[in-house]
Each structure stands twice: as structure tokens, then as C-alpha cells.
């Protein structure tokens, strides 16, 4: 069963995303910051990473860079409530698969996750 690591410092976001993603057949796991997410990714392989940008001590862009350095095939989707052209360009430059602006529609999220999984299969 494909898996997604959800990285956000707000537990309420974890709960909401879990309720939306689980019925699609994906298993979910959680981390509350980039450092914990990186450690978790290294011990348990995930098919996708869905990460918020605005977190401390390691933000989503730094997590993206470190995940890509560790695993160049990592499929990372960046999400943010504070979207800007600059952060979108930065995320894509460092290898993000996609960039979602919060609040996003459920069908938009699920579509992005499905495309990410297809891309992962294509890479393999």
C-alpha cells in the first residue's frame, strides 16, 4: 500500500489530511517538523512526502533540499498558507514535485498525490 509522510507543525492539519487521504488507500504517517521528518524518512521509506513550508527548526524548503540530497527520487509536495511566486519558484528549483496553496480543495490534493505516485512509478 503506498504511503505518504505528512509534515506539518499543526496536529489539526495532520488529522484533517489523515481523514481525507486514508480513504484513497494511502497509508499516512506524521512528523511535526523537518528534522523529525528527515529522520523518519531515513528509517521508513515513503512513496510521497507532503510538507508545509513554515515550520521550525527546519522548514519545508530545507527539508526538501535534504530529502533530495539523501534520496534524489523522493517525491515531495510542498504546501503553504503563505504562497508567493518566490517560494513556489524556490520549491520547484530544489526539486519539489508540486506546490499547493492552503486552503486547497480535496480533489486538488488527491489529484496531486495520485500524479506524484504515478511519477514515482515512472521513475522506478
Coordinates of C-alpha atoms in Angstrom, one line a residue:
X1 CA 0.0 0.0 0.0
X2 CA 1.5 3.4 -1.0
X3 CA 2.5 5.7 1.9
X4 CA 2.7 9.4 2.5
X5 CA 4.6 11.2 5.2
X6 CA 2.7 14.4 6.2
X7 CA 4.9 17.1 7.7
X8 CA 3.2 20.0 9.4
X9 CA 3.7 21.6 12.8
X10 CA -0.1 21.7 13.4
X11 CA -1.6 18.5 14.6
X12 CA -5.1 19.7 13.4
X13 CA -3.6 19.6 9.8
X14 CA -2.4 16.0 10.4
X15 CA -5.9 15.0 11.5
X16 CA -7.6 16.7 8.6
X17 CA -5.2 15.3 6.0
X18 CA -5.4 11.9 7.5
X19 CA -9.2 11.9 7.3
X20 CA -9.0 12.9 3.6
X21 CA -6.1 10.7 2.5
X22 CA -6.8 7.4 4.2
X23 CA -10.0 6.6 2.2
X24 CA -7.9 6.8 -1.0
X25 CA -5.9 3.8 0.0
X26 CA -2.8 5.6 1.1
X27 CA -1.3 4.9 4.5
X28 CA -0.2 8.1 6.4
X29 CA 2.5 8.9 8.9
X30 CA 3.3 12.2 10.5
X31 CA 6.1 14.4 11.6
X32 CA 5.8 17.9 13.2
X33 CA 9.0 19.4 11.8
X34 CA 11.6 18.9 9.1
X35 CA 14.2 17.3 11.3
X36 CA 11.8 14.7 12.6
X37 CA 10.5 14.1 9.0
X38 CA 14.1 13.5 7.7
X39 CA 14.8 11.1 10.4
X40 CA 11.6 9.2 9.8
X41 CA 12.1 9.1 6.0
X42 CA 15.5 7.6 6.6
X43 CA 14.1 4.8 8.7
X44 CA 10.8 4.1 7.0
X45 CA 10.7 4.6 3.2
X46 CA 7.7 6.7 2.0
X47 CA 6.3 7.0 -1.5
X48 CA 5.4 10.6 -1.1
X49 CA 6.2 13.5 1.3
X50 CA 3.6 16.3 1.8
X51 CA 5.4 19.1 3.7
X52 CA 4.4 22.5 4.9
X53 CA 6.9 25.3 4.3
X54 CA 6.5 27.3 7.6
X55 CA 7.9 25.1 10.4
X56 CA 10.7 25.4 13.0
X57 CA 13.5 24.4 13.4
X58 CA 13.8 23.0 9.9
X59 CA 11.3 24.5 7.3
X60 CA 9.8 22.7 4.3
X61 CA 12.3 24.1 1.8
X62 CA 15.3 22.9 3.9
X63 CA 13.6 19.5 4.3
X64 CA 13.1 19.3 0.5
X65 CA 16.8 20.0 -0.1
X66 CA 17.9 17.5 2.5
X67 CA 15.5 14.8 1.3
X68 CA 16.7 15.3 -2.3
X69 CA 20.3 15.1 -1.2
X70 CA 19.6 11.8 0.7
X71 CA 17.2 10.4 -2.0
X72 CA 17.2 12.1 -5.4
X73 CA 14.0 10.1 -6.3
X74 CA 12.0 11.5 -3.3
X75 CA 8.6 12.8 -4.4
X76 CA 8.0 15.9 -2.3
X77 CA 4.8 18.1 -2.5
X78 CA 5.2 21.4 -0.8
X79 CA 2.1 23.1 0.8
X80 CA 1.8 26.6 2.3
X81 CA -0.8 29.0 3.5
X82 CA 1.6 31.9 2.6
X83 CA 2.0 31.2 -1.1
X84 CA 4.3 33.5 -3.1
X85 CA 5.9 33.3 -6.5
X86 CA 9.3 33.4 -4.8
X87 CA 8.6 30.4 -2.6
X88 CA 7.0 28.4 -5.4
X89 CA 10.0 29.0 -7.7
X90 CA 12.3 28.1 -4.9
X91 CA 10.4 24.9 -4.1
X92 CA 10.4 23.8 -7.8
X93 CA 14.0 24.8 -8.2
X94 CA 15.0 22.4 -5.4
X95 CA 13.0 19.6 -6.9
X96 CA 9.5 19.7 -5.4
X97 CA 7.1 17.7 -7.4
X98 CA 4.3 20.2 -6.9
X99 CA 3.3 23.2 -4.8
X100 CA -0.1 23.5 -3.1
X101 CA -1.6 26.7 -1.6
X102 CA -3.7 26.2 1.6
X103 CA -6.6 26.0 1.8
X104 CA -6.7 23.6 -1.1
X105 CA -9.7 21.6 -2.4
X106 CA -9.7 17.9 -1.5
X107 CA -9.9 16.8 -5.2
X108 CA -6.9 19.0 -5.9
X109 CA -4.9 17.4 -3.1
X110 CA -5.9 13.8 -4.1
X111 CA -5.1 14.5 -7.8
X112 CA -1.7 15.8 -6.9
X113 CA -1.0 12.8 -4.7
X114 CA -2.1 10.4 -7.5
X115 CA 0.2 12.2 -10.0
X116 CA 3.0 12.0 -7.5
X117 CA 2.6 8.2 -7.2
X118 CA 2.4 7.8 -11.0
X119 CA 5.6 9.8 -11.3
X120 CA 7.3 7.7 -8.6
X121 CA 6.3 4.5 -10.5
X122 CA 7.6 6.0 -13.8
X123 CA 10.9 6.8 -12.1
X124 CA 11.3 3.2 -11.0

